[in-house]
Amino acid sequence: MIQSLTDLDREHLQEALNKSGQKVTSQREAVFTVLLAERDHPTVDEVFNRAREVMPGLSLATVYNCLETFVGCGLVRQVNHERESTRYCPNLSPHAHFRDKETGRVHDIELPPEVIKSLRAILPPGFDSEIIEISFQGRAQAKDNSAN
Amino acid sequence: MIQSLTDLDREHLQEALNKSGQKVTSQREAVFTVLLAERDHPTVDEVFNRAREVMPGLSLATVYNCLETFVGCGLVRQVNHERESTRYCPNLSPHAHFRDKETGRVHDIELPPEVIKSLRAILPPGFDSEIIEISFQGRAQAKDNSAN
DNA sequence: GTGAGACTTTGAATCATTCTAATTAGTCAA
DNA sequence: TTGACTAATTAGAATGATTCAAAGTCTCAC
Ligand SMILES: [Mn+2]
Ligand SMILES: [Mn+2]
Ligand SMILES: [Zn+2]
Ligand SMILES: [Zn+2]
């Protein structure tokens, strides 16, 4: 089911890795492909299992390494919810996360710039924040799930 | 250094526990006292070490149990930051958390109701959220730290 | 005073993540 | 081609926060 990367995505990967002095490897490409294929915020184990289908020799440690590398060069974001396993998200636009209590699924919620601004505005003087994480928890109506 | 609870706080503890059919014990009182004494979002280990000063026989498991009980009856909130140890916060007013990258300290940031409203407003139809967690990360100017 | 149930304690188990050491693969110079 | 150098990958051990299981203690209603 996992197609390969589009030229654009491959370029994106290559550029981000090169920019931080790292190389494109077949493992990194496989892991990145998995992340882009199904944007459902998979855990490391889920990435591992999906990537193994196309690259049977891949090791779990390498999946950890690849994901850490990607986070380091800004290709993906980590998503933590309470103490559950870390999930990974290749959506680079500013967004919050919504976790469906019932299904455990994590959905992206676009964050309009004015909301971000109003959040920064509540910081007292002297507080300077680069990163804001917002996570909702509740129920999301089923809707579809086929594409995406 | 750890005084005991004010009558008001003891009442608060008693009421919340009773409401969920649980008892006030000396361990629970000690742990709650520690949480109120220094509102610096301590980890379980920090709570454990502080509480042991006044109750040497206290066990780590009991600290876990007490804190879980408090969270369950709404007396305290858990505060998670990435995969670090969970911290605990007895501030019940709606607030976000600011983590100082440099010191690791966690500060409370009051959340005005209109900001909460504007956040709920970005949820697409069908998404219904009870809980919103907001955490900032960055630097906070030293300021004091004597009291509080 | 007894018994039941709630609570606490100790120490073992879990499990996501990180670490270590050993291999492999890629790159470049000779 | 070969060798050397380096980055990346691998397997498996170690870590560490948290949870679990079993046994002991306390409290309170009877
Ligand atoms: Mn859903
Ligand atoms: Mn500070
Ligand atoms: Zn996302
Ligand atoms: Zn707080």
Coordinates of C-alpha atoms (C1' of nucleotides) and ligand atoms in Angstrom, one line a residue:
Chain A
M1 CA 0.0 0.0 0.0
I2 CA 2.9 2.3 0.6
Q3 CA 3.8 4.2 -2.6
S4 CA 7.1 5.9 -2.8
L5 CA 7.8 9.5 -2.3
T6 CA 6.8 12.1 -4.9
D7 CA 9.8 14.0 -6.4
L8 CA 8.8 17.0 -4.3
D9 CA 8.7 15.1 -1.1
R10 CA 12.0 13.4 -1.8
E11 CA 13.5 16.8 -2.5
H12 CA 12.1 18.1 0.7
L13 CA 13.7 15.2 2.6
Q14 CA 17.0 15.6 0.9
E15 CA 17.2 19.3 1.4
A16 CA 16.3 19.2 5.1
L17 CA 18.8 16.4 5.8
N18 CA 21.6 18.1 3.7
K19 CA 21.0 21.4 5.4
S20 CA 21.9 19.8 8.7
G21 CA 24.8 17.8 7.3
Q22 CA 23.1 14.4 7.2
K23 CA 22.5 11.9 4.4
V24 CA 19.5 10.4 2.7
T25 CA 19.5 6.7 3.3
S26 CA 17.1 4.0 2.3
Q27 CA 16.0 3.6 5.8
R28 CA 15.3 7.3 6.2
E29 CA 13.5 7.4 3.0
A30 CA 11.3 4.4 4.0
V31 CA 10.5 5.9 7.4
F32 CA 9.6 9.3 5.8
T33 CA 7.5 7.6 3.2
V34 CA 5.5 5.9 5.9
L35 CA 4.9 9.1 7.7
L36 CA 3.6 10.8 4.6
A37 CA 1.6 7.9 3.4
E38 CA -0.9 7.9 6.3
R39 CA -1.0 11.0 8.3
D40 CA -2.6 9.5 11.4
H41 CA 0.1 10.3 13.9
P42 CA 1.6 6.9 14.2
T43 CA 3.7 5.7 17.2
V44 CA 7.2 4.5 16.7
D45 CA 5.9 0.9 16.7
E46 CA 3.4 1.7 14.1
V47 CA 6.0 3.3 11.9
F48 CA 8.2 0.4 12.5
N49 CA 5.6 -2.2 11.5
R50 CA 4.5 -0.2 8.4
A51 CA 8.1 0.4 7.3
R52 CA 9.1 -3.2 7.8
E53 CA 6.6 -4.3 5.2
V54 CA 8.7 -2.7 2.5
M55 CA 12.1 -3.0 4.2
P56 CA 12.1 -6.2 6.2
G57 CA 15.6 -5.8 7.7
L58 CA 14.8 -2.4 9.3
S59 CA 15.4 -2.3 13.0
L60 CA 13.4 -0.5 15.7
A61 CA 16.5 1.4 16.8
T62 CA 16.8 2.8 13.4
V63 CA 13.2 3.9 13.4
Y64 CA 13.9 5.8 16.6
N65 CA 17.0 7.2 15.1
C66 CA 15.3 8.3 11.9
L67 CA 12.5 10.0 13.7
E68 CA 14.8 11.8 16.0
T69 CA 16.8 13.0 13.0
F70 CA 13.6 14.2 11.3
V71 CA 12.5 16.1 14.4
G72 CA 16.0 17.6 14.7
C73 CA 15.9 19.0 11.2
G74 CA 12.3 20.1 11.4
L75 CA 10.7 17.6 9.1
V76 CA 8.3 16.2 11.6
R77 CA 6.9 17.1 15.0
Q78 CA 6.6 15.0 18.0
V79 CA 3.1 14.7 19.5
N80 CA 2.8 13.7 23.1
H81 CA -0.4 13.0 24.9
E82 CA -0.1 12.4 28.7
R83 CA 2.3 9.5 29.1
E84 CA 1.3 7.6 26.0
S85 CA 3.9 6.6 23.4
T86 CA 5.1 9.5 21.4
R87 CA 3.5 10.0 18.0
Y88 CA 4.9 11.7 14.9
C89 CA 3.3 14.2 12.6
P90 CA 4.7 15.5 9.2
N91 CA 2.2 18.4 9.1
L92 CA 4.4 21.5 9.3
S93 CA 1.7 24.1 9.3
P94 CA 0.9 25.5 12.7
H95 CA -1.8 23.3 14.2
A96 CA -3.1 21.9 17.4
H97 CA -4.0 18.3 18.1
F98 CA -7.3 16.8 19.1
R99 CA -7.3 13.4 20.7
D100 CA -10.5 11.4 20.4
K101 CA -11.0 9.8 23.8
E102 CA -13.0 7.0 22.3
T103 CA -10.9 5.9 19.4
G104 CA -7.5 7.3 20.6
R105 CA -7.1 8.9 17.2
V106 CA -5.3 12.2 16.9
H107 CA -6.6 14.8 14.5
D108 CA -5.0 18.0 13.3
I109 CA -6.7 21.3 14.0
E110 CA -5.5 24.3 12.0
L111 CA -4.4 27.2 14.1
P112 CA -5.3 30.6 12.7
P113 CA -2.5 33.2 13.3
E114 CA -4.8 35.5 15.3
V115 CA -5.3 32.7 17.8
I116 CA -1.6 32.2 18.1
K117 CA -1.2 35.9 18.6
S118 CA -3.9 36.0 21.3
L119 CA -2.1 33.2 23.1
R120 CA 1.3 34.9 23.0
A121 CA -0.5 38.0 24.4
I122 CA -1.3 36.3 27.7
L123 CA 2.3 35.8 28.6
P124 CA 3.4 38.2 31.3
P125 CA 6.3 40.4 30.5
G126 CA 9.6 38.6 30.7
F127 CA 8.2 35.4 29.3
D128 CA 9.3 34.6 25.8
S129 CA 8.1 31.5 24.1
E130 CA 9.2 29.9 20.8
I131 CA 6.9 26.9 21.1
I132 CA 3.3 26.6 21.9
E133 CA 1.6 23.3 22.1
I134 CA -2.1 23.0 22.2
S135 CA -4.0 19.7 22.7
F136 CA -7.7 19.1 22.9
Q137 CA -9.2 16.1 24.3
G138 CA -12.8 14.9 23.7
R139 CA -14.9 13.3 21.1
A140 CA -14.9 13.7 17.4
Q141 CA -17.9 12.7 15.3
A142 CA -17.1 9.7 13.2
K143 CA -17.0 11.4 9.7
D144 CA -15.2 9.6 7.0
N145 CA -11.6 8.3 7.2
S146 CA -11.2 6.7 3.8
A147 CA -9.0 9.3 2.1
N148 CA -6.8 11.7 4.0
Chain B
M1 CA 9.8 24.0 56.4
I2 CA 6.5 22.3 55.6
Q3 CA 3.7 23.8 57.8
S4 CA 0.5 21.9 58.0
L5 CA -2.7 22.6 56.2
T6 CA -4.9 25.6 56.9
D7 CA -8.4 24.6 58.1
L8 CA -9.7 25.7 54.7
D9 CA -7.3 23.5 52.8
R10 CA -8.0 20.6 55.1
E11 CA -11.7 21.0 54.5
H12 CA -11.1 21.2 50.8
L13 CA -9.2 17.9 50.9
Q14 CA -11.8 16.2 53.1
E15 CA -14.6 17.3 51.0
A16 CA -13.1 16.2 47.7
L17 CA -12.1 12.8 49.0
N18 CA -15.5 12.2 50.7
K19 CA -17.3 13.2 47.6
S20 CA -15.7 10.3 45.8
G21 CA -16.0 7.9 48.7
Q22 CA -12.5 8.0 49.9
K23 CA -10.8 8.7 53.2
V24 CA -8.5 11.3 54.6
T25 CA -5.4 9.5 55.7
S26 CA -2.2 10.9 57.2
Q27 CA -0.3 10.0 54.0
R28 CA -2.8 11.8 51.8
E29 CA -2.7 14.8 54.1
A30 CA 1.1 14.9 54.0
V31 CA 1.2 14.6 50.2
F32 CA -1.4 17.3 49.8
T33 CA 0.4 19.6 52.2
V34 CA 3.6 19.2 50.2
L35 CA 1.7 20.2 47.0
L36 CA 0.3 23.3 48.6
A37 CA 3.5 24.3 50.3
E38 CA 5.5 24.9 47.2
R39 CA 3.6 25.4 44.0
D40 CA 6.5 24.6 41.8
H41 CA 5.0 21.6 39.9
P42 CA 7.0 18.9 41.6
T43 CA 7.6 15.5 40.2
V44 CA 6.6 12.4 42.1
D45 CA 10.1 12.0 43.3
E46 CA 10.2 15.6 44.5
V47 CA 6.9 15.1 46.3
F48 CA 8.2 11.9 47.8
N49 CA 11.4 13.4 49.1
R50 CA 9.6 16.5 50.6
A51 CA 6.9 14.4 52.2
R52 CA 9.4 11.9 53.7
E53 CA 10.9 14.7 55.7
V54 CA 7.8 14.9 57.8
M55 CA 6.7 11.3 57.4
P56 CA 9.8 9.0 57.1
G57 CA 7.9 5.8 56.6
L58 CA 6.1 7.0 53.6
S59 CA 6.6 4.9 50.5
L60 CA 7.0 5.9 46.9
A61 CA 4.0 3.8 45.8
T62 CA 1.8 5.6 48.2
V63 CA 2.9 8.9 46.7
Y64 CA 1.9 7.6 43.3
N65 CA -1.4 6.4 44.8
C66 CA -2.2 9.6 46.6
L67 CA -1.5 11.8 43.5
E68 CA -3.6 9.5 41.3
T69 CA -6.4 9.8 43.9
F70 CA -6.1 13.6 43.9
V71 CA -6.2 13.8 40.2
G72 CA -9.2 11.5 40.1
C73 CA -11.2 13.7 42.5
G74 CA -10.1 16.9 40.9
L75 CA -7.8 18.2 43.6
V76 CA -4.7 18.5 41.4
R77 CA -3.8 18.5 37.7
Q78 CA -1.1 16.4 36.0
V79 CA 1.4 18.4 34.0
N80 CA 3.3 16.6 31.3
H81 CA 6.0 18.0 29.2
E82 CA 7.3 15.9 26.4
R83 CA 8.4 12.6 28.0
E84 CA 9.7 14.1 31.2
S85 CA 8.4 12.8 34.6
T86 CA 4.9 13.9 35.3
R87 CA 4.5 17.0 37.5
Y88 CA 1.6 17.9 39.7
C89 CA -0.2 21.2 40.1
P90 CA -2.8 22.2 42.8
N91 CA -3.8 25.4 41.0
L92 CA -7.4 24.7 40.0
S93 CA -8.0 27.9 38.0
P94 CA -7.9 27.6 34.2
H95 CA -4.3 28.1 33.3
A96 CA -1.6 27.1 30.9
H97 CA 2.0 26.1 31.7
F98 CA 5.2 27.7 30.7
R99 CA 8.3 25.7 30.8
D100 CA 11.6 27.6 31.1
K101 CA 14.0 25.8 28.9
E102 CA 16.9 27.0 30.8
T103 CA 15.9 26.2 34.4
G104 CA 13.3 23.5 33.7
R105 CA 10.9 25.3 36.0
V106 CA 7.3 25.4 35.2
H107 CA 5.2 28.5 35.6
D108 CA 1.5 29.0 35.7
I109 CA 0.0 31.3 33.1
E110 CA -3.6 32.4 33.7
L111 CA -6.0 31.8 30.9
P112 CA -8.6 34.4 30.3
P113 CA -12.0 33.0 29.4
E114 CA -12.1 34.8 26.0
V115 CA -8.9 33.0 25.0
I116 CA -10.4 29.7 26.0
K117 CA -13.5 30.6 23.9
S118 CA -11.4 31.5 20.9
L119 CA -9.7 28.2 21.1
R120 CA -12.9 26.2 21.3
A121 CA -14.0 28.2 18.3
I122 CA -11.3 26.8 16.0
L123 CA -12.7 23.2 16.4
P124 CA -14.5 22.0 13.3
P125 CA -18.1 21.0 13.7
G126 CA -18.4 17.6 15.3
F127 CA -15.4 18.0 17.5
D128 CA -16.3 18.5 21.2
S129 CA -13.6 19.0 23.7
E130 CA -13.8 19.0 27.5
I131 CA -10.1 19.5 28.1
I132 CA -7.6 21.9 26.5
E133 CA -4.0 21.8 27.5
I134 CA -1.7 24.6 26.5
S135 CA 2.0 24.6 27.1
F136 CA 4.5 27.2 26.3
Q137 CA 8.2 26.6 26.1
G138 CA 10.9 29.3 26.2
R139 CA 12.7 31.5 28.5
A140 CA 11.4 33.4 31.5
Q141 CA 13.3 36.3 32.9
A142 CA 14.7 35.4 36.3
K143 CA 12.4 37.6 38.5
D144 CA 12.3 36.7 42.1
N145 CA 11.5 33.2 43.5
S146 CA 11.8 33.7 47.2
A147 CA 8.1 33.5 48.1
N148 CA 5.5 31.4 46.4
Chain C
dG1 C1' -13.2 -7.4 70.3
dT2 C1' -14.0 -9.0 65.3
dG3 C1' -14.4 -8.7 60.5
dA4 C1' -14.6 -6.2 56.2
dG5 C1' -12.9 -3.1 53.4
dA6 C1' -9.8 0.6 52.4
dC7 C1' -5.2 1.9 52.4
dT8 C1' -0.3 1.3 52.5
dT9 C1' 4.0 -1.1 51.8
dT10 C1' 7.6 -3.7 49.4
dG11 C1' 9.5 -5.4 45.7
dA12 C1' 8.8 -7.2 41.2
dA13 C1' 7.2 -6.4 36.4
dT14 C1' 6.4 -3.4 32.5
dC15 C1' 7.5 -1.0 28.6
dA16 C1' 8.9 3.0 25.9
dT17 C1' 13.1 4.9 25.2
dT18 C1' 18.1 5.3 25.3
dC19 C1' 22.6 3.4 25.2
dT20 C1' 26.6 0.4 23.8
dA21 C1' 29.3 -2.0 20.9
dA22 C1' 29.7 -4.3 16.8
dT23 C1' 28.7 -4.3 11.8
dT24 C1' 27.7 -2.2 7.4
dA25 C1' 27.7 1.2 3.7
dG26 C1' 29.3 5.2 1.4
dT27 C1' 33.0 8.3 0.0
dC28 C1' 37.1 9.6 -1.3
dA29 C1' 42.2 9.4 -2.0
dA30 C1' 45.9 7.0 -3.5
Chain D
dT1 C1' 40.8 -1.7 -6.9
dT2 C1' 42.2 -1.0 -2.4
dG3 C1' 42.2 1.1 2.1
dA4 C1' 40.8 4.4 5.4
dC5 C1' 37.6 7.2 7.3
dT6 C1' 33.0 8.4 8.7
dA7 C1' 28.2 8.2 9.2
dA8 C1' 24.4 5.1 9.8
dT9 C1' 22.4 0.9 11.1
dT10 C1' 21.8 -3.1 13.9
dA11 C1' 20.9 -6.2 18.0
dG12 C1' 20.6 -6.4 22.4
dA13 C1' 21.4 -4.6 27.0
dA14 C1' 20.3 -0.9 30.2
dT15 C1' 17.4 2.7 32.1
dG16 C1' 13.9 4.8 34.5
dA17 C1' 9.2 6.2 35.3
dT18 C1' 5.2 4.0 36.3
dT19 C1' 2.2 0.1 37.4
dC20 C1' 1.1 -4.2 39.5
dA21 C1' 0.7 -8.0 42.9
dA22 C1' 0.8 -9.7 47.2
dA23 C1' 1.0 -9.2 52.0
dG24 C1' 0.5 -6.2 56.0
dT25 C1' -2.0 -2.4 58.6
dC26 C1' -5.6 0.6 60.0
dT27 C1' -10.4 2.0 60.8
dC28 C1' -14.8 1.7 61.8
dA29 C1' -19.3 -0.4 62.1
dC30 C1' -21.2 -4.1 64.4
Ligands
MN1 MN -13.2 9.9 15.9
MN2 MN 13.0 31.1 35.0
ZN3 ZN -0.4 16.9 13.6
ZN4 ZN 0.0 24.7 37.1

